[in-house]
Amino acid sequence: MRRRIALVMAAGRGTRFGRALPKQYADLAGVPVIRRATMAFLRHPGIAAVRCIVHPDDATAYEAAVGDLGLLPPVNGGATRQESVRLGLESLLAENPDLVLIHDGARPLVDTATIDRVIAAAEDRGGAIAALRVHDS
């Protein structure tokens, strides 16, 4: 089986959210947003491991939200999302994954079917981005 690892990007500050903690640590129906996002990948049978990229100021909130899940140790993000993704990818060198999925920790509702489609497309074409059709309201 191919070794696939998910990086959950959670180093952003979420300043537009207007709360003391970034939105990835906000409660959504009794569960932190980042926990919901992370659990989607942990539960997926095709994902071997999950690592979060976090802001160093959020260590306490991170541990409270997902510290009991058995994730790979978190990695501190950089000054930009691009730098955070780079740091996350570099942190996986020793893990030697065949495929890395990158997901936003403030997006808690990713489903198994979407993850399946991204994996299939990435393995078929060498890369993929999940996108959903926007429906007019």
mmCIF file of the C-alpha atoms, coordinates in Angstrom:
data_MODEL
# 
_entry.id   MODEL 
# 
loop_
_atom_site.group_PDB 
_atom_site.id 
_atom_site.type_symbol 
_atom_site.label_atom_id 
_atom_site.label_alt_id 
_atom_site.label_comp_id 
_atom_site.label_asym_id 
_atom_site.label_entity_id 
_atom_site.label_seq_id 
_atom_site.pdbx_PDB_ins_code 
_atom_site.Cartn_x 
_atom_site.Cartn_y 
_atom_site.Cartn_z 
_atom_site.occupancy 
_atom_site.B_iso_or_equiv 
_atom_site.pdbx_formal_charge 
_atom_site.auth_seq_id 
_atom_site.auth_comp_id 
_atom_site.auth_asym_id 
_atom_site.auth_atom_id 
_atom_site.pdbx_PDB_model_num 
ATOM 1   C CA . MET A 1 1   ? 0.000   0.000  0.000   1.00 0.00 ? 1   MET A CA 1 
ATOM 2   C CA . ARG A 1 2   ? 1.162   3.492  -0.762  1.00 0.00 ? 2   ARG A CA 1 
ATOM 3   C CA . ARG A 1 3   ? 2.151   5.658  2.203   1.00 0.00 ? 3   ARG A CA 1 
ATOM 4   C CA . ARG A 1 4   ? 0.018   8.793  2.216   1.00 0.00 ? 4   ARG A CA 1 
ATOM 5   C CA . ILE A 1 5   ? 0.293   11.531 4.835   1.00 0.00 ? 5   ILE A CA 1 
ATOM 6   C CA . ALA A 1 6   ? -2.020  14.488 5.400   1.00 0.00 ? 6   ALA A CA 1 
ATOM 7   C CA . LEU A 1 7   ? -0.689  17.869 6.451   1.00 0.00 ? 7   LEU A CA 1 
ATOM 8   C CA . VAL A 1 8   ? -3.319  19.959 8.216   1.00 0.00 ? 8   VAL A CA 1 
ATOM 9   C CA . MET A 1 9   ? -2.385  23.607 7.932   1.00 0.00 ? 9   MET A CA 1 
ATOM 10  C CA . ALA A 1 10  ? -3.314  25.388 11.168  1.00 0.00 ? 10  ALA A CA 1 
ATOM 11  C CA . ALA A 1 11  ? -0.716  28.128 11.655  1.00 0.00 ? 11  ALA A CA 1 
ATOM 12  C CA . GLY A 1 12  ? -2.943  30.962 10.468  1.00 0.00 ? 12  GLY A CA 1 
ATOM 13  C CA . ARG A 1 13  ? -4.088  33.658 12.823  1.00 0.00 ? 13  ARG A CA 1 
ATOM 14  C CA . GLY A 1 14  ? -7.701  34.004 11.607  1.00 0.00 ? 14  GLY A CA 1 
ATOM 15  C CA . THR A 1 15  ? -7.819  37.709 12.394  1.00 0.00 ? 15  THR A CA 1 
ATOM 16  C CA . ARG A 1 16  ? -11.029 38.258 10.416  1.00 0.00 ? 16  ARG A CA 1 
ATOM 17  C CA . PHE A 1 17  ? -12.722 35.717 12.657  1.00 0.00 ? 17  PHE A CA 1 
ATOM 18  C CA . GLY A 1 18  ? -12.679 38.306 15.435  1.00 0.00 ? 18  GLY A CA 1 
ATOM 19  C CA . ARG A 1 19  ? -11.932 36.086 18.416  1.00 0.00 ? 19  ARG A CA 1 
ATOM 20  C CA . ALA A 1 20  ? -8.984  35.647 20.752  1.00 0.00 ? 20  ALA A CA 1 
ATOM 21  C CA . LEU A 1 21  ? -8.098  32.241 19.302  1.00 0.00 ? 21  LEU A CA 1 
ATOM 22  C CA . PRO A 1 22  ? -7.906  31.468 15.573  1.00 0.00 ? 22  PRO A CA 1 
ATOM 23  C CA . LYS A 1 23  ? -10.968 29.820 14.031  1.00 0.00 ? 23  LYS A CA 1 
ATOM 24  C CA . GLN A 1 24  ? -9.328  26.397 13.783  1.00 0.00 ? 24  GLN A CA 1 
ATOM 25  C CA . TYR A 1 25  ? -9.660  26.167 17.582  1.00 0.00 ? 25  TYR A CA 1 
ATOM 26  C CA . ALA A 1 26  ? -13.254 27.415 17.724  1.00 0.00 ? 26  ALA A CA 1 
ATOM 27  C CA . ASP A 1 27  ? -15.996 25.115 18.902  1.00 0.00 ? 27  ASP A CA 1 
ATOM 28  C CA . LEU A 1 28  ? -18.236 23.621 16.208  1.00 0.00 ? 28  LEU A CA 1 
ATOM 29  C CA . ALA A 1 29  ? -21.113 21.655 17.769  1.00 0.00 ? 29  ALA A CA 1 
ATOM 30  C CA . GLY A 1 30  ? -18.959 20.764 20.779  1.00 0.00 ? 30  GLY A CA 1 
ATOM 31  C CA . VAL A 1 31  ? -15.811 19.833 18.857  1.00 0.00 ? 31  VAL A CA 1 
ATOM 32  C CA . PRO A 1 32  ? -12.879 22.095 17.884  1.00 0.00 ? 32  PRO A CA 1 
ATOM 33  C CA . VAL A 1 33  ? -12.769 22.833 14.156  1.00 0.00 ? 33  VAL A CA 1 
ATOM 34  C CA . ILE A 1 34  ? -9.201  21.510 13.822  1.00 0.00 ? 34  ILE A CA 1 
ATOM 35  C CA . ARG A 1 35  ? -10.185 18.251 15.498  1.00 0.00 ? 35  ARG A CA 1 
ATOM 36  C CA . ARG A 1 36  ? -12.981 17.712 12.969  1.00 0.00 ? 36  ARG A CA 1 
ATOM 37  C CA . ALA A 1 37  ? -10.632 18.478 10.059  1.00 0.00 ? 37  ALA A CA 1 
ATOM 38  C CA . THR A 1 38  ? -7.928  16.186 11.420  1.00 0.00 ? 38  THR A CA 1 
ATOM 39  C CA . MET A 1 39  ? -10.305 13.331 12.232  1.00 0.00 ? 39  MET A CA 1 
ATOM 40  C CA . ALA A 1 40  ? -11.488 13.183 8.614   1.00 0.00 ? 40  ALA A CA 1 
ATOM 41  C CA . PHE A 1 41  ? -7.976  12.166 7.589   1.00 0.00 ? 41  PHE A CA 1 
ATOM 42  C CA . LEU A 1 42  ? -7.274  9.939  10.593  1.00 0.00 ? 42  LEU A CA 1 
ATOM 43  C CA . ARG A 1 43  ? -10.419 7.934  9.845   1.00 0.00 ? 43  ARG A CA 1 
ATOM 44  C CA . HIS A 1 44  ? -9.626  7.557  6.161   1.00 0.00 ? 44  HIS A CA 1 
ATOM 45  C CA . PRO A 1 45  ? -8.262  4.063  5.428   1.00 0.00 ? 45  PRO A CA 1 
ATOM 46  C CA . GLY A 1 46  ? -5.879  5.394  2.757   1.00 0.00 ? 46  GLY A CA 1 
ATOM 47  C CA . ILE A 1 47  ? -4.088  7.868  5.034   1.00 0.00 ? 47  ILE A CA 1 
ATOM 48  C CA . ALA A 1 48  ? -1.178  6.502  7.062   1.00 0.00 ? 48  ALA A CA 1 
ATOM 49  C CA . ALA A 1 49  ? -0.527  9.536  9.274   1.00 0.00 ? 49  ALA A CA 1 
ATOM 50  C CA . VAL A 1 50  ? -1.480  13.146 9.927   1.00 0.00 ? 50  VAL A CA 1 
ATOM 51  C CA . ARG A 1 51  ? 0.713   16.076 10.940  1.00 0.00 ? 51  ARG A CA 1 
ATOM 52  C CA . CYS A 1 52  ? -0.493  19.567 11.833  1.00 0.00 ? 52  CYS A CA 1 
ATOM 53  C CA . ILE A 1 53  ? 1.408   22.736 11.038  1.00 0.00 ? 53  ILE A CA 1 
ATOM 54  C CA . VAL A 1 54  ? 0.718   25.191 13.849  1.00 0.00 ? 54  VAL A CA 1 
ATOM 55  C CA . HIS A 1 55  ? 1.579   28.639 15.144  1.00 0.00 ? 55  HIS A CA 1 
ATOM 56  C CA . PRO A 1 56  ? 3.959   28.471 18.130  1.00 0.00 ? 56  PRO A CA 1 
ATOM 57  C CA . ASP A 1 57  ? 1.638   30.708 20.170  1.00 0.00 ? 57  ASP A CA 1 
ATOM 58  C CA . ASP A 1 58  ? -1.139  28.103 19.898  1.00 0.00 ? 58  ASP A CA 1 
ATOM 59  C CA . ALA A 1 59  ? 0.594   25.159 21.576  1.00 0.00 ? 59  ALA A CA 1 
ATOM 60  C CA . THR A 1 60  ? -1.867  24.999 24.489  1.00 0.00 ? 60  THR A CA 1 
ATOM 61  C CA . ALA A 1 61  ? -4.947  25.280 22.253  1.00 0.00 ? 61  ALA A CA 1 
ATOM 62  C CA . TYR A 1 62  ? -3.495  22.692 19.858  1.00 0.00 ? 62  TYR A CA 1 
ATOM 63  C CA . GLU A 1 63  ? -2.839  20.168 22.626  1.00 0.00 ? 63  GLU A CA 1 
ATOM 64  C CA . ALA A 1 64  ? -6.325  20.664 24.061  1.00 0.00 ? 64  ALA A CA 1 
ATOM 65  C CA . ALA A 1 65  ? -7.920  20.202 20.643  1.00 0.00 ? 65  ALA A CA 1 
ATOM 66  C CA . VAL A 1 66  ? -6.007  17.228 19.214  1.00 0.00 ? 66  VAL A CA 1 
ATOM 67  C CA . GLY A 1 67  ? -3.283  16.191 21.666  1.00 0.00 ? 67  GLY A CA 1 
ATOM 68  C CA . ASP A 1 68  ? -4.910  12.834 22.343  1.00 0.00 ? 68  ASP A CA 1 
ATOM 69  C CA . LEU A 1 69  ? -5.243  11.731 18.692  1.00 0.00 ? 69  LEU A CA 1 
ATOM 70  C CA . GLY A 1 70  ? -1.830  10.153 18.088  1.00 0.00 ? 70  GLY A CA 1 
ATOM 71  C CA . LEU A 1 71  ? -0.787  12.540 15.323  1.00 0.00 ? 71  LEU A CA 1 
ATOM 72  C CA . LEU A 1 72  ? 2.768   12.981 14.130  1.00 0.00 ? 72  LEU A CA 1 
ATOM 73  C CA . PRO A 1 73  ? 4.389   15.721 16.235  1.00 0.00 ? 73  PRO A CA 1 
ATOM 74  C CA . PRO A 1 74  ? 3.293   19.185 15.105  1.00 0.00 ? 74  PRO A CA 1 
ATOM 75  C CA . VAL A 1 75  ? 5.596   21.518 13.216  1.00 0.00 ? 75  VAL A CA 1 
ATOM 76  C CA . ASN A 1 76  ? 5.661   25.285 13.616  1.00 0.00 ? 76  ASN A CA 1 
ATOM 77  C CA . GLY A 1 77  ? 4.560   27.201 10.559  1.00 0.00 ? 77  GLY A CA 1 
ATOM 78  C CA . GLY A 1 78  ? 6.232   30.150 8.918   1.00 0.00 ? 78  GLY A CA 1 
ATOM 79  C CA . ALA A 1 79  ? 5.366   33.772 8.246   1.00 0.00 ? 79  ALA A CA 1 
ATOM 80  C CA . THR A 1 80  ? 3.218   32.877 5.209   1.00 0.00 ? 80  THR A CA 1 
ATOM 81  C CA . ARG A 1 81  ? 1.072   29.932 4.187   1.00 0.00 ? 81  ARG A CA 1 
ATOM 82  C CA . GLN A 1 82  ? 3.575   29.091 1.448   1.00 0.00 ? 82  GLN A CA 1 
ATOM 83  C CA . GLU A 1 83  ? 6.391   28.964 3.982   1.00 0.00 ? 83  GLU A CA 1 
ATOM 84  C CA . SER A 1 84  ? 4.254   26.868 6.342   1.00 0.00 ? 84  SER A CA 1 
ATOM 85  C CA . VAL A 1 85  ? 3.532   24.345 3.591   1.00 0.00 ? 85  VAL A CA 1 
ATOM 86  C CA . ARG A 1 86  ? 7.245   24.177 2.746   1.00 0.00 ? 86  ARG A CA 1 
ATOM 87  C CA . LEU A 1 87  ? 8.136   23.572 6.393   1.00 0.00 ? 87  LEU A CA 1 
ATOM 88  C CA . GLY A 1 88  ? 5.476   20.873 6.596   1.00 0.00 ? 88  GLY A CA 1 
ATOM 89  C CA . LEU A 1 89  ? 6.749   19.124 3.488   1.00 0.00 ? 89  LEU A CA 1 
ATOM 90  C CA . GLU A 1 90  ? 10.348  19.313 4.691   1.00 0.00 ? 90  GLU A CA 1 
ATOM 91  C CA . SER A 1 91  ? 9.272   17.792 8.009   1.00 0.00 ? 91  SER A CA 1 
ATOM 92  C CA . LEU A 1 92  ? 8.092   14.693 6.157   1.00 0.00 ? 92  LEU A CA 1 
ATOM 93  C CA . LEU A 1 93  ? 11.414  13.840 4.505   1.00 0.00 ? 93  LEU A CA 1 
ATOM 94  C CA . ALA A 1 94  ? 12.190  11.106 7.048   1.00 0.00 ? 94  ALA A CA 1 
ATOM 95  C CA . GLU A 1 95  ? 8.635   9.745  6.702   1.00 0.00 ? 95  GLU A CA 1 
ATOM 96  C CA . ASN A 1 96  ? 9.195   9.223  2.955   1.00 0.00 ? 96  ASN A CA 1 
ATOM 97  C CA . PRO A 1 97  ? 5.534   9.444  1.895   1.00 0.00 ? 97  PRO A CA 1 
ATOM 98  C CA . ASP A 1 98  ? 4.376   8.502  -1.593  1.00 0.00 ? 98  ASP A CA 1 
ATOM 99  C CA . LEU A 1 99  ? 1.724   11.214 -1.500  1.00 0.00 ? 99  LEU A CA 1 
ATOM 100 C CA . VAL A 1 100 ? 1.054   14.239 0.708   1.00 0.00 ? 100 VAL A CA 1 
ATOM 101 C CA . LEU A 1 101 ? -2.396  15.754 1.040   1.00 0.00 ? 101 LEU A CA 1 
ATOM 102 C CA . ILE A 1 102 ? -2.524  19.356 2.252   1.00 0.00 ? 102 ILE A CA 1 
ATOM 103 C CA . HIS A 1 103 ? -5.684  20.528 3.994   1.00 0.00 ? 103 HIS A CA 1 
ATOM 104 C CA . ASP A 1 104 ? -6.760  23.724 5.750   1.00 0.00 ? 104 ASP A CA 1 
ATOM 105 C CA . GLY A 1 105 ? -7.327  23.154 9.465   1.00 0.00 ? 105 GLY A CA 1 
ATOM 106 C CA . ALA A 1 106 ? -10.155 25.701 9.442   1.00 0.00 ? 106 ALA A CA 1 
ATOM 107 C CA . ARG A 1 107 ? -12.156 23.571 6.954   1.00 0.00 ? 107 ARG A CA 1 
ATOM 108 C CA . PRO A 1 108 ? -13.755 20.899 9.144   1.00 0.00 ? 108 PRO A CA 1 
ATOM 109 C CA . LEU A 1 109 ? -16.267 19.325 6.782   1.00 0.00 ? 109 LEU A CA 1 
ATOM 110 C CA . VAL A 1 110 ? -14.134 17.468 4.245   1.00 0.00 ? 110 VAL A CA 1 
ATOM 111 C CA . ASP A 1 111 ? -15.684 14.088 3.559   1.00 0.00 ? 111 ASP A CA 1 
ATOM 112 C CA . THR A 1 112 ? -14.298 10.668 2.659   1.00 0.00 ? 112 THR A CA 1 
ATOM 113 C CA . ALA A 1 113 ? -15.513 10.882 -0.942  1.00 0.00 ? 113 ALA A CA 1 
ATOM 114 C CA . THR A 1 114 ? -13.607 14.138 -1.510  1.00 0.00 ? 114 THR A CA 1 
ATOM 115 C CA . ILE A 1 115 ? -10.449 12.657 -0.011  1.00 0.00 ? 115 ILE A CA 1 
ATOM 116 C CA . ASP A 1 116 ? -10.898 9.563  -2.207  1.00 0.00 ? 116 ASP A CA 1 
ATOM 117 C CA . ARG A 1 117 ? -11.228 11.704 -5.358  1.00 0.00 ? 117 ARG A CA 1 
ATOM 118 C CA . VAL A 1 118 ? -8.158  13.794 -4.514  1.00 0.00 ? 118 VAL A CA 1 
ATOM 119 C CA . ILE A 1 119 ? -6.064  10.695 -3.849  1.00 0.00 ? 119 ILE A CA 1 
ATOM 120 C CA . ALA A 1 120 ? -7.192  9.056  -7.098  1.00 0.00 ? 120 ALA A CA 1 
ATOM 121 C CA . ALA A 1 121 ? -6.593  12.180 -9.180  1.00 0.00 ? 121 ALA A CA 1 
ATOM 122 C CA . ALA A 1 122 ? -3.210  12.917 -7.585  1.00 0.00 ? 122 ALA A CA 1 
ATOM 123 C CA . GLU A 1 123 ? -1.986  9.387  -8.080  1.00 0.00 ? 123 GLU A CA 1 
ATOM 124 C CA . ASP A 1 124 ? -3.258  9.335  -11.648 1.00 0.00 ? 124 ASP A CA 1 
ATOM 125 C CA . ARG A 1 125 ? -2.004  12.779 -12.687 1.00 0.00 ? 125 ARG A CA 1 
ATOM 126 C CA . GLY A 1 126 ? 0.781   13.616 -10.262 1.00 0.00 ? 126 GLY A CA 1 
ATOM 127 C CA . GLY A 1 127 ? -1.168  16.272 -8.354  1.00 0.00 ? 127 GLY A CA 1 
ATOM 128 C CA . ALA A 1 128 ? -4.707  17.430 -7.646  1.00 0.00 ? 128 ALA A CA 1 
ATOM 129 C CA . ILE A 1 129 ? -6.719  20.154 -5.934  1.00 0.00 ? 129 ILE A CA 1 
ATOM 130 C CA . ALA A 1 130 ? -10.125 19.559 -4.369  1.00 0.00 ? 130 ALA A CA 1 
ATOM 131 C CA . ALA A 1 131 ? -12.782 21.944 -5.600  1.00 0.00 ? 131 ALA A CA 1 
ATOM 132 C CA . LEU A 1 132 ? -16.537 21.903 -5.310  1.00 0.00 ? 132 LEU A CA 1 
ATOM 133 C CA . ARG A 1 133 ? -18.963 23.491 -7.719  1.00 0.00 ? 133 ARG A CA 1 
ATOM 134 C CA . VAL A 1 134 ? -20.560 26.655 -6.412  1.00 0.00 ? 134 VAL A CA 1 
ATOM 135 C CA . HIS A 1 135 ? -24.322 26.580 -6.575  1.00 0.00 ? 135 HIS A CA 1 
ATOM 136 C CA . ASP A 1 136 ? -26.276 29.786 -7.089  1.00 0.00 ? 136 ASP A CA 1 
ATOM 137 C CA . SER A 1 137 ? -28.430 30.584 -4.101  1.00 0.00 ? 137 SER A CA 1 
# 
